mmCIF file of C-alpha atoms in Angstrom:
data_model
loop_
_atom_site.group_PDB
_atom_site.id
_atom_site.type_symbol
_atom_site.label_atom_id
_atom_site.label_comp_id
_atom_site.label_asym_id
_atom_site.label_seq_id
_atom_site.Cartn_x
_atom_site.Cartn_y
_atom_site.Cartn_z
ATOM 1 C CA ASP E 7 -16.585 2.541 -2.820
ATOM 2 C CA ALA E 8 -15.779 3.922 0.541
ATOM 3 C CA LYS E 9 -14.008 7.550 0.541
ATOM 4 C CA THR E 10 -11.618 9.122 2.711
ATOM 5 C CA THR E 11 -10.580 12.426 3.431
ATOM 6 C CA GLN E 12 -7.117 13.243 4.943
ATOM 7 C CA PRO E 13 -5.462 16.507 5.564
ATOM 8 C CA ASN E 14 -2.435 16.907 2.832
ATOM 9 C CA SER E 15 0.109 17.677 5.540
ATOM 10 C CA MET E 16 0.800 17.940 9.336
ATOM 11 C CA GLU E 17 3.870 19.143 11.333
ATOM 12 C CA SER E 18 4.909 18.000 14.460
ATOM 13 C CA ASN E 19 7.679 18.572 17.207
ATOM 14 C CA GLU E 20 9.795 15.650 17.954
ATOM 15 C CA GLU E 21 8.818 13.700 21.249
ATOM 16 C CA GLU E 22 5.380 15.235 21.211
ATOM 17 C CA PRO E 23 2.106 13.303 20.259
ATOM 18 C CA VAL E 24 0.677 13.220 16.816
ATOM 19 C CA HIS E 25 -3.174 13.055 16.088
ATOM 20 C CA LEU E 26 -3.695 12.015 12.261
ATOM 21 C CA PRO E 27 -7.355 12.333 11.442
ATOM 22 C CA CYS E 28 -9.173 10.497 8.619
ATOM 23 C CA ASN E 29 -12.788 10.871 7.655
ATOM 24 C CA HIS E 30 -14.348 7.967 6.112
ATOM 25 C CA SER E 31 -18.227 8.648 6.367
ATOM 26 C CA THR E 32 -19.441 6.015 3.968
ATOM 27 C CA ILE E 33 -17.671 2.989 5.213
ATOM 28 C CA SER E 34 -19.955 0.075 5.598
ATOM 29 C CA GLY E 35 -20.322 -1.753 9.078
ATOM 30 C CA THR E 36 -18.136 -4.689 8.112
ATOM 31 C CA ASP E 37 -15.200 -2.644 6.582
ATOM 32 C CA TYR E 38 -11.855 -2.450 8.712
ATOM 33 C CA ILE E 39 -9.996 0.946 8.784
ATOM 34 C CA HIS E 40 -6.455 0.150 7.917
ATOM 35 C CA TRP E 41 -3.316 2.616 8.117
ATOM 36 C CA TYR E 42 -0.114 2.407 6.255
ATOM 37 C CA ARG E 43 2.755 4.536 6.149
ATOM 38 C CA GLN E 44 5.263 5.331 3.506
ATOM 39 C CA LEU E 45 8.712 6.528 4.629
ATOM 40 C CA PRO E 46 10.748 8.359 1.867
ATOM 41 C CA SER E 47 11.981 5.937 -0.878
ATOM 42 C CA GLN E 48 10.548 3.191 0.747
ATOM 43 C CA GLY E 49 7.173 0.985 0.049
ATOM 44 C CA PRO E 50 4.544 1.355 2.127
ATOM 45 C CA GLU E 51 4.449 -0.414 5.771
ATOM 46 C CA TYR E 52 1.189 -1.621 7.875
ATOM 47 C CA VAL E 53 0.776 0.548 10.922
ATOM 48 C CA ILE E 54 -2.451 -0.618 12.664
ATOM 49 C CA HIS E 55 -5.982 -1.476 11.662
ATOM 50 C CA GLY E 56 -9.324 -1.606 13.571
ATOM 51 C CA LEU E 57 -12.947 -2.457 13.221
ATOM 52 C CA THR E 58 -14.999 -0.681 15.931
ATOM 53 C CA SER E 59 -12.825 -0.414 19.102
ATOM 54 C CA ASN E 60 -10.012 1.652 19.958
ATOM 55 C CA VAL E 61 -6.509 -0.643 19.113
ATOM 56 C CA ASN E 62 -3.074 -0.250 20.526
ATOM 57 C CA ASN E 63 0.094 -1.553 19.117
ATOM 58 C CA ARG E 64 3.699 -1.081 19.544
ATOM 59 C CA MET E 65 3.709 1.513 16.725
ATOM 60 C CA ALA E 66 0.741 3.416 17.238
ATOM 61 C CA SER E 67 -3.011 3.679 18.711
ATOM 62 C CA LEU E 68 -6.144 3.989 16.553
ATOM 63 C CA ALA E 69 -9.266 5.752 18.014
ATOM 64 C CA ILE E 70 -12.321 4.930 15.912
ATOM 65 C CA ALA E 71 -15.411 7.069 16.440
ATOM 66 C CA GLU E 72 -18.322 5.551 17.662
ATOM 67 C CA ASP E 73 -20.321 5.936 14.426
ATOM 68 C CA ARG E 74 -17.433 5.018 12.496
ATOM 69 C CA LYS E 75 -17.449 7.840 10.080
ATOM 70 C CA SER E 76 -13.989 8.873 11.330
ATOM 71 C CA SER E 77 -10.714 7.737 12.942
ATOM 72 C CA THR E 78 -7.508 9.092 14.414
ATOM 73 C CA LEU E 79 -3.955 7.787 14.155
ATOM 74 C CA ILE E 80 -1.904 8.522 17.394
ATOM 75 C CA LEU E 81 1.572 8.483 17.600
ATOM 76 C CA HIS E 82 2.529 8.928 21.196
ATOM 77 C CA ARG E 83 5.813 10.335 21.095
ATOM 78 C CA ALA E 84 6.807 11.393 17.305
ATOM 79 C CA THR E 85 10.280 10.795 16.303
ATOM 80 C CA LEU E 86 12.181 11.813 13.348
ATOM 81 C CA ARG E 87 11.954 8.583 11.684
ATOM 82 C CA ASP E 88 7.978 9.011 11.712
ATOM 83 C CA ALA E 89 8.106 11.497 9.127
ATOM 84 C CA ALA E 90 6.399 9.678 6.311
ATOM 85 C CA VAL E 91 2.927 9.809 4.393
ATOM 86 C CA TYR E 92 0.314 8.211 6.379
ATOM 87 C CA TYR E 93 -2.561 6.518 4.518
ATOM 88 C CA CYS E 94 -5.998 5.778 6.008
ATOM 89 C CA ILE E 95 -7.716 3.021 4.008
ATOM 90 C CA PRO E 96 -11.088 1.570 4.297
ATOM 91 C CA TYR E 97 -10.616 -2.471 3.777
ATOM 92 C CA ILE E 98 -13.591 -3.474 1.772
ATOM 93 C CA TYR E 99 -14.122 -6.951 2.706
ATOM 94 C CA ASN E 100 -15.764 -7.946 -0.913
ATOM 95 C CA GLN E 101 -13.109 -6.531 -2.864
ATOM 96 C CA GLY E 102 -10.693 -9.491 -2.868
ATOM 97 C CA GLY E 103 -8.102 -7.989 -0.508
ATOM 98 C CA LYS E 104 -7.438 -4.730 -2.157
ATOM 99 C CA LEU E 105 -6.251 -1.679 -0.565
ATOM 100 C CA ILE E 106 -7.205 1.420 -2.363
ATOM 101 C CA PHE E 107 -4.671 4.135 -1.527
ATOM 102 C CA GLY E 108 -5.700 7.903 -1.322
ATOM 103 C CA GLN E 109 -3.453 10.855 -1.345
ATOM 104 C CA GLY E 110 -2.505 10.458 2.477
ATOM 105 C CA THR E 111 -1.042 13.012 4.994
ATOM 106 C CA GLU E 112 2.579 14.106 4.786
ATOM 107 C CA LEU E 113 3.839 14.046 8.174
ATOM 108 C CA SER E 114 6.694 16.169 9.085
ATOM 109 C CA VAL E 115 8.466 16.063 12.454
ATOM 110 C CA LYS E 116 10.665 18.937 13.553
ATOM 111 C CA PRO E 117 13.670 18.424 16.054
ATOM 112 C CA ASP F 30 16.499 -14.068 2.879
ATOM 113 C CA ALA F 31 13.023 -14.343 3.887
ATOM 114 C CA GLY F 32 10.615 -11.834 2.763
ATOM 115 C CA ILE F 33 9.326 -9.845 -0.459
ATOM 116 C CA THR F 34 11.965 -9.051 -3.008
ATOM 117 C CA GLN F 35 11.712 -7.138 -6.388
ATOM 118 C CA SER F 36 14.041 -7.279 -9.331
ATOM 119 C CA PRO F 37 15.153 -5.158 -11.003
ATOM 120 C CA ARG F 38 15.458 -2.229 -8.637
ATOM 121 C CA TYR F 39 16.066 0.157 -11.412
ATOM 122 C CA LYS F 40 15.352 -0.259 -14.871
ATOM 123 C CA ILE F 41 15.429 2.192 -18.086
ATOM 124 C CA THR F 42 13.938 0.971 -21.260
ATOM 125 C CA GLU F 43 12.602 2.620 -24.513
ATOM 126 C CA THR F 44 9.157 2.978 -25.819
ATOM 127 C CA GLY F 45 7.870 -0.167 -27.529
ATOM 128 C CA ARG F 46 9.992 -2.730 -25.698
ATOM 129 C CA GLN F 47 8.772 -5.518 -23.647
ATOM 130 C CA VAL F 48 9.732 -5.169 -19.832
ATOM 131 C CA THR F 49 8.986 -7.665 -17.149
ATOM 132 C CA LEU F 50 9.230 -6.944 -13.200
ATOM 133 C CA MET F 51 9.793 -9.565 -11.101
ATOM 134 C CA CYS F 52 8.371 -10.122 -7.558
ATOM 135 C CA HIS F 53 8.999 -13.036 -5.134
ATOM 136 C CA GLN F 54 7.669 -13.637 -1.609
ATOM 137 C CA THR F 55 9.000 -16.394 0.732
ATOM 138 C CA TRP F 56 6.275 -16.506 3.034
ATOM 139 C CA SER F 57 3.726 -18.534 0.835
ATOM 140 C CA HIS F 58 1.047 -15.781 1.045
ATOM 141 C CA SER F 59 -1.947 -16.642 -0.818
ATOM 142 C CA TYR F 60 -2.607 -12.881 -2.071
ATOM 143 C CA MET F 61 -0.162 -10.788 -4.056
ATOM 144 C CA PHE F 62 -0.453 -7.384 -5.607
ATOM 145 C CA TRP F 63 1.061 -4.757 -8.126
ATOM 146 C CA TYR F 64 0.950 -1.162 -7.387
ATOM 147 C CA ARG F 65 2.455 1.886 -9.375
ATOM 148 C CA GLN F 66 3.264 5.069 -7.669
ATOM 149 C CA ASP F 67 3.615 8.095 -9.825
ATOM 150 C CA LEU F 68 5.701 11.258 -8.506
ATOM 151 C CA GLY F 69 3.669 13.034 -6.000
ATOM 152 C CA HIS F 70 0.934 10.645 -5.921
ATOM 153 C CA GLY F 71 -0.617 7.588 -4.092
ATOM 154 C CA LEU F 72 -0.319 4.278 -4.911
ATOM 155 C CA ARG F 73 -2.641 2.681 -7.584
ATOM 156 C CA LEU F 74 -3.468 -1.205 -7.812
ATOM 157 C CA ILE F 75 -2.579 -2.590 -11.335
ATOM 158 C CA TYR F 76 -3.526 -6.061 -11.036
ATOM 159 C CA TYR F 77 -3.816 -8.830 -8.095
ATOM 160 C CA SER F 78 -3.947 -12.286 -7.261
ATOM 161 C CA ALA F 79 -5.599 -14.474 -5.073
ATOM 162 C CA ALA F 80 -3.869 -17.937 -5.619
ATOM 163 C CA ALA F 81 -1.474 -19.373 -8.222
ATOM 164 C CA ASP F 82 -3.395 -19.102 -11.534
ATOM 165 C CA ILE F 83 -5.835 -16.599 -10.011
ATOM 166 C CA THR F 84 -5.604 -13.052 -11.080
ATOM 167 C CA ASP F 85 -7.935 -9.959 -11.305
ATOM 168 C CA LYS F 86 -7.693 -6.362 -12.700
ATOM 169 C CA GLY F 87 -7.148 -3.375 -10.257
ATOM 170 C CA GLU F 88 -7.799 -0.002 -10.816
ATOM 171 C CA VAL F 89 -5.236 0.741 -13.880
ATOM 172 C CA PRO F 90 -4.732 -2.543 -15.798
ATOM 173 C CA ASP F 91 -4.321 -1.444 -19.270
ATOM 174 C CA GLY F 92 -0.987 -2.001 -20.912
ATOM 175 C CA TYR F 93 0.117 -4.697 -18.225
ATOM 176 C CA VAL F 94 0.101 -8.545 -18.146
ATOM 177 C CA VAL F 95 0.312 -10.936 -15.029
ATOM 178 C CA SER F 96 0.854 -14.387 -14.468
ATOM 179 C CA ARG F 97 1.274 -16.375 -11.447
ATOM 180 C CA SER F 98 2.246 -19.920 -12.054
ATOM 181 C CA LYS F 99 3.643 -20.428 -8.561
ATOM 182 C CA THR F 100 2.748 -18.953 -5.348
ATOM 183 C CA GLU F 101 5.806 -17.256 -4.651
ATOM 184 C CA ASN F 102 6.131 -15.430 -7.908
ATOM 185 C CA PHE F 103 4.150 -12.882 -9.437
ATOM 186 C CA PRO F 104 5.782 -11.090 -12.554
ATOM 187 C CA LEU F 105 4.292 -8.007 -14.139
ATOM 188 C CA THR F 106 4.924 -7.540 -17.814
ATOM 189 C CA LEU F 107 4.687 -4.312 -19.692
ATOM 190 C CA GLU F 108 4.033 -5.764 -23.312
ATOM 191 C CA SER F 109 5.011 -2.432 -25.135
ATOM 192 C CA ALA F 110 6.277 -0.017 -22.778
ATOM 193 C CA THR F 111 4.915 3.705 -22.868
ATOM 194 C CA ARG F 112 6.271 7.148 -21.397
ATOM 195 C CA SER F 113 3.324 7.118 -19.176
ATOM 196 C CA GLN F 114 4.122 3.935 -17.589
ATOM 197 C CA THR F 115 7.092 5.658 -15.962
ATOM 198 C CA SER F 116 6.695 5.155 -12.413
ATOM 199 C CA VAL F 117 7.737 3.239 -9.461
ATOM 200 C CA TYR F 118 5.997 -0.235 -9.043
ATOM 201 C CA PHE F 119 5.488 -1.824 -5.641
ATOM 202 C CA CYS F 120 4.661 -5.570 -5.280
ATOM 203 C CA ALA F 121 2.880 -6.886 -2.128
ATOM 204 C CA SER F 122 1.587 -9.742 -0.729
ATOM 205 C CA SER F 123 -0.566 -10.903 2.171
ATOM 206 C CA LEU F 124 -1.617 -13.954 3.981
ATOM 207 C CA ASP F 125 -5.406 -13.533 3.371
ATOM 208 C CA ARG F 126 -8.216 -11.579 2.242
ATOM 209 C CA GLN F 127 -9.411 -10.906 5.677
ATOM 210 C CA GLY F 128 -9.575 -7.248 6.991
ATOM 211 C CA TYR F 129 -7.034 -7.937 9.853
ATOM 212 C CA ASN F 130 -4.327 -9.259 7.700
ATOM 213 C CA GLU F 131 -1.848 -6.442 6.624
ATOM 214 C CA GLN F 132 0.078 -6.537 3.254
ATOM 215 C CA PHE F 133 3.719 -6.532 3.298
ATOM 216 C CA PHE F 134 5.493 -4.289 0.502
ATOM 217 C CA GLY F 135 8.530 -5.066 -1.471
ATOM 218 C CA PRO F 136 11.289 -2.281 -1.914
ATOM 219 C CA GLY F 137 10.011 -1.144 -5.399
ATOM 220 C CA THR F 138 11.253 -0.858 -8.804
ATOM 221 C CA ARG F 139 11.838 2.480 -10.255
ATOM 222 C CA LEU F 140 11.202 2.277 -14.017
ATOM 223 C CA THR F 141 11.761 4.839 -16.719
ATOM 224 C CA VAL F 142 10.650 4.751 -20.029
ATOM 225 C CA LEU F 143 12.365 6.983 -22.742
#
């Protein structure tokens, strides 16, 4: 199975950009990279996903390295509501839709 | 209301009792999942289902039983609860197994086994 490595925690100031890194050096060529986040006392929520090229949506941007061994989730302007645990998850196509969560990165946002 | 719901939201039970956690989704999603999250840890997959009457084990299936007679419901049963099953349980659903379809999570059930 593909393994991921994320920092345990990161800090950011409100209204500043945040770059959350993830290493997934064993990912295969057909595996998507998903990002989820979990706000305190809530279930996880989808943030973004990608395969090879950079992706943008209303919540964040995802920058994927050319060799696909790492990716970075970018929050363009952090808000207090963005304080959460962020999970980087390789989506293994032949594993029946399962997501295997790691420990994630706990992001704290200071006013 | 549309979405994915779980019941009960909180449950306290005793060791050895049978407990069933309910999960209901209104989107007609094919896939449904059960995860558990222990204090300070990430989520671990217990069971999942690709469609009605099709289920499969995840990472930590021991001590749990699932069924899926209808697409919209995916109950999780602890046949004989143990203290180690004290956890927060999340149900999720997704439209398809493809890599670009996200999972939608319920609010969770906090289970305490005394």
